[in-house]
Amino acid sequence: LLSSLAAHDFGYVTTAQLLDRTQNTITTMLGLERYRGHLFNWYDTQSLLPLYPRYVSTVDSGNLAASLLTLKEGLLALYTQPILRPTLYEGLFDTISVLGLKSKESVIIQKIKEDTFNSINEESITITTALLFLEKLVQAAEALREKLSPNPTLEAYWWADALVTQSQQARSELNNLTSWMLDINASSKYSDVIHLPESIPSVMDVANITNGLAIKIDQWILNENTPKEKDWLIAYQSRIISARDTAQGMIDRIEILANQCMELADYHYEFLYDATQHFLAIGYNVEDHRQDPGCYDLLGSEARLGLYVAIAQGKIPQESWFAMGRQLTGAGKDPVLISWSGSMFEYLMPMLI
C-alpha cells in the first residue's frame, strides 16, 4: 500500500495507477476474514481463506493500522496536489537512467536525454511543455524498445518497455485531464472570454472549473448564431465534460478509498489489552480463545507504533505509553533504549511511518 503511494510521490506511477493499485489491494483486504477488525497473520494466497491456527499479531495489526492511516492522508492530499509536478520528470529520468545502465545503446539513450530532459526546468513546467515532452519521450522510448525487441528476455528490453508504459500512462492522464485547456486557443472568439488558471490545477480544480464552464457553454450554445462557432462549442463542451467526469471519478475513488482505510484500521483491542499492567499482549490465538501470556513492555520495541496509534484512536488509555519500560544501556558514549533483541526492526520499523 505505502510502496504504491511512495512510487507516486517519486513520479514512477500516475495518480490513476496509484488509485487502481490501491483499490485492488483494499478490495482484497475487505474480502478477507477478520477477527474484531484485525486481519489474521496468515492466509492462503489462492483461496484467501485464513490458515490455522487463526492468530492475531499485535505488532502486525499496529503496523498495518499506522500504514492505512498514513495512506489515507496521502490519498486525501491528492485532491489539492497539482496534476503536473516536477517528480513526474524525476521519475521518468530515474527509469531512463537505469535503462542506460542495463543497455548497450548509450548513444541513443544520451540523445533521448538531450532531446527531452535537458530542456526541462522547474520554471518551464506547463501543461503545453509537459505534453510536448511526453509525446517526444513516448516516441523515443517506443523506438528504443523496438530496437531491443529481437532480445525480449534481456533486462534492457524490460526497462525499455517500462519506460514506454510509464511515459504513456503519464501522457494519457495529463491528456485526459487537461488537453481541453489547450483547445481553447482554436477559437478566436471564446479564447478571450474563457479565463483559465495560470498555475497547474489540481484534480479538484479541474472538476470545479470544468463543471462551471460546462454550464456557461450551455448558455453560449443557445445564444450562438454562427453554425461554425456553435459546432465548436458543442465539441469543446464534450471534451470539457469528459475531463470533468475523469476528475470527478478520481475524486470519488479517493474518498471511497480513504474511508475504507479508516474502516480497515478500526480495531477492537480489549482482547489484547492487559488493563492491570497497561500492556498489549504479543497476540491472540483465536482457535483457543487465548491471549498470549507475554506482553510488549519495552518502548524500544516494534510494538510502540501500534501502541501509539491505538492511543491516538482512543482505543486504549494513555497510561499504556508511560507504562512502557525505558531502561537505558550504553553503546559507546551514547545511551540507548534497551530492546528485546537489539535488532534494527525494533528500533527502525516504528520510525519509518
Short mmCIF file of C-alpha atoms in Angstrom, two decimals:
data_model
loop_
_atom_site.label_atom_id
_atom_site.label_comp_id
_atom_site.label_asym_id
_atom_site.label_seq_id
_atom_site.Cartn_x
_atom_site.Cartn_y
_atom_site.Cartn_z
CA LEU A 1 0.00 0.00 0.00
CA LEU A 2 2.60 2.55 1.04
CA SER A 3 5.00 1.39 -1.68
CA SER A 4 2.41 2.45 -4.27
CA LEU A 5 2.00 5.80 -2.53
CA ALA A 6 5.78 6.24 -2.44
CA ALA A 7 6.03 5.28 -6.11
CA HIS A 8 3.52 8.03 -6.88
CA ASP A 9 5.43 10.54 -4.77
CA PHE A 10 8.63 9.68 -6.65
CA GLY A 11 6.91 10.03 -10.02
CA TYR A 12 7.02 6.36 -11.02
CA VAL A 13 3.24 5.89 -11.29
CA THR A 14 0.40 8.26 -12.12
CA THR A 15 -2.48 9.14 -9.81
CA ALA A 16 -4.78 6.82 -11.76
CA GLN A 17 -2.31 3.95 -11.39
CA LEU A 18 -1.99 4.64 -7.67
CA LEU A 19 -5.77 4.52 -7.28
CA ASP A 20 -6.01 1.30 -9.33
CA ARG A 21 -3.30 -0.47 -7.33
CA THR A 22 -4.71 0.72 -4.01
CA GLN A 23 -8.27 -0.23 -4.92
CA ASN A 24 -7.19 -3.73 -5.93
CA THR A 25 -5.38 -4.27 -2.63
CA ILE A 26 -8.06 -2.71 -0.44
CA THR A 27 -10.81 -4.71 -2.18
CA THR A 28 -8.92 -7.93 -1.47
CA MET A 29 -8.34 -6.94 2.16
CA LEU A 30 -12.02 -6.15 2.67
CA GLY A 31 -12.89 -9.65 1.45
CA LEU A 32 -10.61 -11.38 3.97
CA GLU A 33 -11.97 -12.90 7.16
CA ARG A 34 -11.12 -10.75 10.19
CA TYR A 35 -11.43 -11.03 13.93
CA ARG A 36 -12.82 -7.96 15.71
CA GLY A 37 -11.41 -5.82 12.93
CA HIS A 38 -7.94 -7.44 12.87
CA LEU A 39 -6.59 -9.34 9.91
CA PHE A 40 -5.06 -12.70 10.72
CA ASN A 41 -1.37 -13.37 10.41
CA TRP A 42 -1.65 -15.99 7.66
CA TYR A 43 -3.90 -16.58 4.64
CA ASP A 44 -3.87 -18.99 1.73
CA THR A 45 -2.77 -16.87 -1.23
CA GLN A 46 -5.02 -18.79 -3.64
CA SER A 47 -8.28 -19.22 -1.70
CA LEU A 48 -7.72 -16.19 0.59
CA LEU A 49 -9.00 -18.29 3.49
CA PRO A 50 -7.19 -17.90 6.84
CA LEU A 51 -4.60 -20.53 7.72
CA TYR A 52 -4.96 -22.31 11.05
CA PRO A 53 -4.41 -21.63 13.81
CA ARG A 54 -6.01 -18.25 13.21
CA TYR A 55 -3.81 -15.77 15.02
CA VAL A 56 -3.88 -12.00 15.59
CA SER A 57 -0.47 -10.35 15.96
CA THR A 58 -0.41 -7.10 17.94
CA VAL A 59 2.65 -5.75 16.14
CA ASP A 60 1.43 -6.62 12.63
CA SER A 61 -2.01 -5.15 13.32
CA GLY A 62 -0.47 -1.98 14.71
CA ASN A 63 1.89 -1.51 11.78
CA LEU A 64 -0.96 -2.11 9.34
CA ALA A 65 -3.21 0.41 11.11
CA ALA A 66 -0.44 3.03 11.00
CA SER A 67 0.16 2.31 7.32
CA LEU A 68 -3.54 2.55 6.48
CA LEU A 69 -3.89 5.89 8.29
CA THR A 70 -0.77 7.19 6.53
CA LEU A 71 -2.16 6.02 3.20
CA LYS A 72 -5.46 7.76 3.93
CA GLU A 73 -3.68 11.09 4.42
CA GLY A 74 -1.64 10.54 1.27
CA LEU A 75 -4.80 9.85 -0.73
CA LEU A 76 -6.61 12.92 0.62
CA ALA A 77 -3.61 15.08 -0.35
CA LEU A 78 -4.27 14.10 -3.99
CA TYR A 79 -7.31 16.39 -4.01
CA THR A 80 -5.17 19.53 -4.00
CA GLN A 81 -1.83 18.37 -5.42
CA PRO A 82 -1.02 19.87 -8.83
CA ILE A 83 -1.73 17.37 -11.59
CA LEU A 84 1.69 18.06 -13.03
CA ARG A 85 4.61 18.02 -10.58
CA PRO A 86 8.40 18.06 -11.02
CA THR A 87 8.50 14.48 -9.71
CA LEU A 88 6.93 13.36 -13.00
CA TYR A 89 10.20 14.23 -14.75
CA GLU A 90 12.34 12.90 -11.92
CA GLY A 91 10.61 9.52 -12.01
CA LEU A 92 10.98 9.22 -15.77
CA PHE A 93 14.63 10.30 -15.54
CA ASP A 94 15.27 7.58 -12.94
CA THR A 95 13.82 4.94 -15.25
CA ILE A 96 15.84 6.04 -18.26
CA SER A 97 18.98 6.22 -16.10
CA VAL A 98 18.51 2.59 -15.04
CA LEU A 99 17.89 1.71 -18.69
CA GLY A 100 21.20 3.37 -19.50
CA LEU A 101 22.95 1.08 -17.01
CA LYS A 102 21.30 -2.06 -18.42
CA SER A 103 21.57 -1.28 -22.13
CA LYS A 104 24.46 -1.01 -24.56
CA GLU A 105 22.57 1.68 -26.51
CA SER A 106 24.29 4.51 -24.63
CA VAL A 107 24.33 6.85 -27.65
CA ILE A 108 20.57 6.55 -28.20
CA ILE A 109 19.81 6.97 -24.51
CA GLN A 110 22.03 10.03 -24.26
CA LYS A 111 20.23 11.52 -27.27
CA ILE A 112 16.85 10.89 -25.60
CA LYS A 113 18.09 12.75 -22.53
CA GLU A 114 19.37 15.66 -24.63
CA ASP A 115 16.22 15.90 -26.73
CA THR A 116 13.83 15.76 -23.78
CA PHE A 117 15.14 16.16 -20.26
CA ASN A 118 17.82 18.76 -20.87
CA SER A 119 15.22 21.33 -21.98
CA ILE A 120 13.19 20.96 -18.78
CA ASN A 121 13.49 23.02 -15.64
CA GLU A 122 11.01 23.67 -12.85
CA GLU A 123 10.24 27.18 -14.07
CA SER A 124 9.31 25.96 -17.56
CA ILE A 125 6.84 23.28 -16.45
CA THR A 126 3.46 23.96 -18.06
CA ILE A 127 0.71 21.77 -19.48
CA THR A 128 1.88 22.58 -23.01
CA THR A 129 5.56 21.83 -22.43
CA ALA A 130 4.72 18.67 -20.47
CA LEU A 131 2.52 17.24 -23.22
CA LEU A 132 5.17 18.01 -25.86
CA PHE A 133 7.86 16.47 -23.65
CA LEU A 134 5.82 13.31 -23.06
CA GLU A 135 4.93 12.93 -26.73
CA LYS A 136 8.61 13.09 -27.72
CA LEU A 137 9.60 10.72 -24.93
CA VAL A 138 6.93 8.15 -25.83
CA GLN A 139 8.09 8.12 -29.45
CA ALA A 140 11.75 7.81 -28.49
CA ALA A 141 11.05 5.09 -25.92
CA GLU A 142 8.94 3.09 -28.37
CA ALA A 143 11.71 3.31 -30.98
CA LEU A 144 14.30 2.10 -28.47
CA ARG A 145 12.06 -0.77 -27.35
CA GLU A 146 11.61 -1.78 -30.99
CA LYS A 147 15.37 -1.77 -31.47
CA LEU A 148 15.79 -4.06 -28.46
CA SER A 149 12.83 -6.32 -29.38
CA PRO A 150 14.95 -9.08 -31.02
CA ASN A 151 16.12 -9.92 -27.49
CA PRO A 152 12.97 -9.54 -25.33
CA THR A 153 14.46 -11.57 -22.49
CA LEU A 154 17.20 -9.03 -21.87
CA GLU A 155 16.84 -6.83 -18.80
CA ALA A 156 17.38 -3.80 -21.03
CA TYR A 157 14.24 -4.66 -23.01
CA TRP A 158 12.25 -4.90 -19.76
CA TRP A 159 13.38 -1.43 -18.75
CA ALA A 160 12.69 -0.02 -22.21
CA ASP A 161 9.18 -1.44 -22.00
CA ALA A 162 8.82 0.05 -18.50
CA LEU A 163 9.83 3.47 -19.85
CA VAL A 164 7.25 3.20 -22.64
CA THR A 165 4.50 2.27 -20.18
CA GLN A 166 5.49 4.94 -17.66
CA SER A 167 5.59 7.73 -20.25
CA GLN A 168 2.38 6.57 -21.96
CA GLN A 169 0.50 6.48 -18.66
CA ALA A 170 1.71 9.97 -17.76
CA ARG A 171 0.75 11.31 -21.20
CA SER A 172 -2.69 9.67 -21.07
CA GLU A 173 -3.54 11.05 -17.61
CA LEU A 174 -2.38 14.56 -18.49
CA ASN A 175 -4.28 14.47 -21.78
CA ASN A 176 -7.50 13.23 -20.18
CA LEU A 177 -7.48 15.92 -17.51
CA THR A 178 -6.02 18.97 -19.24
CA SER A 179 -5.98 18.83 -23.05
CA TRP A 180 -9.23 20.85 -23.12
CA MET A 181 -7.28 23.75 -21.62
CA LEU A 182 -5.17 23.94 -24.77
CA ASP A 183 -8.10 23.51 -27.17
CA ILE A 184 -9.48 26.94 -26.25
CA ASN A 185 -6.85 28.54 -28.48
CA ALA A 186 -8.68 27.15 -31.53
CA SER A 187 -11.48 29.70 -31.07
CA SER A 188 -10.64 33.34 -31.67
CA LYS A 189 -14.00 34.38 -30.24
CA TYR A 190 -14.12 32.41 -26.99
CA SER A 191 -10.41 32.28 -26.15
CA ASP A 192 -10.77 35.84 -24.83
CA VAL A 193 -13.75 35.13 -22.55
CA ILE A 194 -12.69 31.78 -21.10
CA HIS A 195 -10.14 32.53 -18.42
CA LEU A 196 -8.14 29.58 -17.17
CA PRO A 197 -5.80 29.50 -14.16
CA GLU A 198 -2.15 30.27 -14.83
CA SER A 199 -0.92 27.74 -12.25
CA ILE A 200 -1.05 23.97 -12.73
CA PRO A 201 -4.51 22.84 -11.50
CA SER A 202 -5.26 20.03 -9.09
CA VAL A 203 -7.80 17.30 -9.80
CA MET A 204 -10.25 19.24 -7.60
CA ASP A 205 -9.57 22.41 -9.62
CA VAL A 206 -10.27 20.55 -12.87
CA ALA A 207 -13.57 19.20 -11.55
CA ASN A 208 -14.71 22.63 -10.33
CA ILE A 209 -13.56 24.62 -13.36
CA THR A 210 -14.98 22.21 -15.94
CA ASN A 211 -18.29 21.92 -14.11
CA GLY A 212 -18.77 25.70 -14.09
CA LEU A 213 -17.55 26.06 -17.66
CA ALA A 214 -19.86 23.34 -18.98
CA ILE A 215 -22.85 25.24 -17.56
CA LYS A 216 -21.70 28.51 -19.15
CA ILE A 217 -21.26 26.84 -22.53
CA ASP A 218 -24.85 25.60 -22.42
CA GLN A 219 -25.97 29.23 -22.48
CA TRP A 220 -23.43 30.23 -25.13
CA ILE A 221 -24.66 27.43 -27.41
CA LEU A 222 -28.24 28.72 -27.12
CA ASN A 223 -27.16 32.28 -27.91
CA GLU A 224 -24.69 31.47 -30.69
CA ASN A 225 -25.89 32.27 -34.20
CA THR A 226 -22.83 31.19 -36.17
CA PRO A 227 -23.03 27.48 -37.07
CA LYS A 228 -19.23 27.13 -37.08
CA GLU A 229 -18.88 28.60 -33.59
CA LYS A 230 -21.85 26.59 -32.31
CA ASP A 231 -20.33 23.34 -33.60
CA TRP A 232 -17.02 24.27 -31.98
CA LEU A 233 -18.75 24.98 -28.66
CA ILE A 234 -20.59 21.65 -28.73
CA ALA A 235 -17.38 19.74 -29.46
CA TYR A 236 -15.45 21.74 -26.85
CA GLN A 237 -18.12 21.15 -24.22
CA SER A 238 -17.91 17.42 -24.89
CA ARG A 239 -14.16 17.47 -24.16
CA ILE A 240 -14.76 19.53 -21.02
CA ILE A 241 -17.40 17.11 -19.74
CA SER A 242 -15.06 14.18 -20.41
CA ALA A 243 -12.32 15.86 -18.33
CA ARG A 244 -14.86 16.72 -15.61
CA ASP A 245 -16.08 13.14 -15.41
CA THR A 246 -12.49 11.84 -15.26
CA ALA A 247 -11.58 14.27 -12.47
CA GLN A 248 -14.79 13.62 -10.53
CA GLY A 249 -14.29 9.89 -10.87
CA MET A 250 -10.83 10.22 -9.35
CA ILE A 251 -12.19 12.38 -6.52
CA ASP A 252 -14.92 9.84 -5.77
CA ARG A 253 -12.41 6.99 -5.71
CA ILE A 254 -10.09 8.90 -3.39
CA GLU A 255 -12.95 9.50 -0.95
CA ILE A 256 -14.07 5.86 -1.03
CA LEU A 257 -10.54 4.52 -0.55
CA ALA A 258 -9.82 6.95 2.30
CA ASN A 259 -12.98 5.78 4.09
CA GLN A 260 -12.05 2.15 3.51
CA CYS A 261 -8.62 2.79 5.02
CA MET A 262 -10.33 4.14 8.14
CA GLU A 263 -12.62 1.10 8.24
CA LEU A 264 -9.75 -1.38 7.97
CA ALA A 265 -7.75 0.45 10.66
CA ASP A 266 -10.65 0.36 13.15
CA TYR A 267 -9.85 -2.50 15.54
CA HIS A 268 -11.06 -3.71 18.91
CA TYR A 269 -8.20 -4.02 21.39
CA GLU A 270 -9.77 -5.21 24.63
CA PHE A 271 -8.95 -8.88 23.97
CA LEU A 272 -5.27 -7.91 23.51
CA TYR A 273 -5.04 -5.44 26.36
CA ASP A 274 -3.88 -6.18 29.90
CA ALA A 275 -5.68 -3.50 31.90
CA THR A 276 -3.72 -4.31 35.07
CA GLN A 277 -0.25 -3.70 33.60
CA HIS A 278 -1.42 -1.39 30.77
CA PHE A 279 0.41 -3.56 28.24
CA LEU A 280 -0.63 -5.12 24.94
CA ALA A 281 -0.20 -8.86 24.63
CA ILE A 282 2.03 -10.26 21.89
CA GLY A 283 -1.01 -11.73 20.18
CA TYR A 284 -4.18 -13.79 20.42
CA ASN A 285 -4.93 -17.36 19.36
CA VAL A 286 -8.50 -17.28 18.02
CA GLU A 287 -8.86 -21.08 17.95
CA ASP A 288 -8.13 -21.39 21.67
CA HIS A 289 -9.63 -18.01 22.60
CA ARG A 290 -6.33 -17.40 24.36
CA GLN A 291 -4.32 -14.24 24.86
CA ASP A 292 -0.56 -14.80 24.73
CA PRO A 293 0.95 -14.66 28.22
CA GLY A 294 3.81 -12.41 27.08
CA CYS A 295 3.36 -8.64 26.67
CA TYR A 296 5.20 -5.82 24.97
CA ASP A 297 6.65 -3.94 27.93
CA LEU A 298 9.56 -2.00 26.37
CA LEU A 299 9.37 1.28 24.50
CA GLY A 300 12.33 0.10 22.42
CA SER A 301 10.24 -2.48 20.59
CA GLU A 302 8.42 -2.79 17.27
CA ALA A 303 5.11 -2.58 19.14
CA ARG A 304 5.37 1.11 20.03
CA LEU A 305 3.98 2.30 16.68
CA GLY A 306 0.80 0.24 17.10
CA LEU A 307 0.56 1.33 20.71
CA TYR A 308 0.83 4.97 19.69
CA VAL A 309 -1.88 4.56 17.03
CA ALA A 310 -4.23 2.72 19.41
CA ILE A 311 -3.88 5.53 21.98
CA ALA A 312 -4.40 8.20 19.28
CA GLN A 313 -7.58 6.41 18.19
CA GLY A 314 -8.85 6.38 21.78
CA LYS A 315 -8.82 2.57 21.87
CA ILE A 316 -6.58 2.21 24.92
CA PRO A 317 -5.66 4.67 27.69
CA GLN A 318 -2.62 6.98 27.57
CA GLU A 319 -1.23 5.27 30.66
CA SER A 320 -0.08 2.48 28.34
CA TRP A 321 2.54 4.73 26.77
CA PHE A 322 4.06 5.70 30.10
CA ALA A 323 3.93 2.12 31.36
CA MET A 324 6.41 1.01 28.69
CA GLY A 325 9.91 0.39 30.06
CA ARG A 326 12.59 2.92 29.20
CA GLN A 327 15.70 1.27 30.57
CA LEU A 328 18.92 2.52 29.03
CA THR A 329 22.25 0.90 28.28
CA GLY A 330 25.49 2.24 26.89
CA ALA A 331 26.58 1.99 23.28
CA GLY A 332 29.95 3.63 23.13
CA LYS A 333 29.44 7.10 24.56
CA ASP A 334 25.70 7.23 23.81
CA PRO A 335 22.77 5.94 25.87
CA VAL A 336 20.44 3.59 24.00
CA LEU A 337 16.99 2.24 24.85
CA ILE A 338 17.06 -1.43 25.71
CA SER A 339 15.08 -3.67 23.37
CA TRP A 340 14.37 -7.38 23.44
CA SER A 341 16.98 -8.39 20.89
CA GLY A 342 18.72 -5.18 19.76
CA SER A 343 17.50 -5.67 16.18
CA MET A 344 17.12 -2.86 13.65
CA PHE A 345 13.50 -3.95 13.20
CA GLU A 346 12.74 -2.99 16.78
CA TYR A 347 14.45 0.37 16.53
CA LEU A 348 13.76 1.46 12.96
CA MET A 349 10.42 -0.07 11.96
CA PRO A 350 8.32 2.27 14.14
CA MET A 351 10.26 5.26 12.79
CA LEU A 352 9.51 4.57 9.12
CA ILE A 353 5.98 5.95 9.40
#
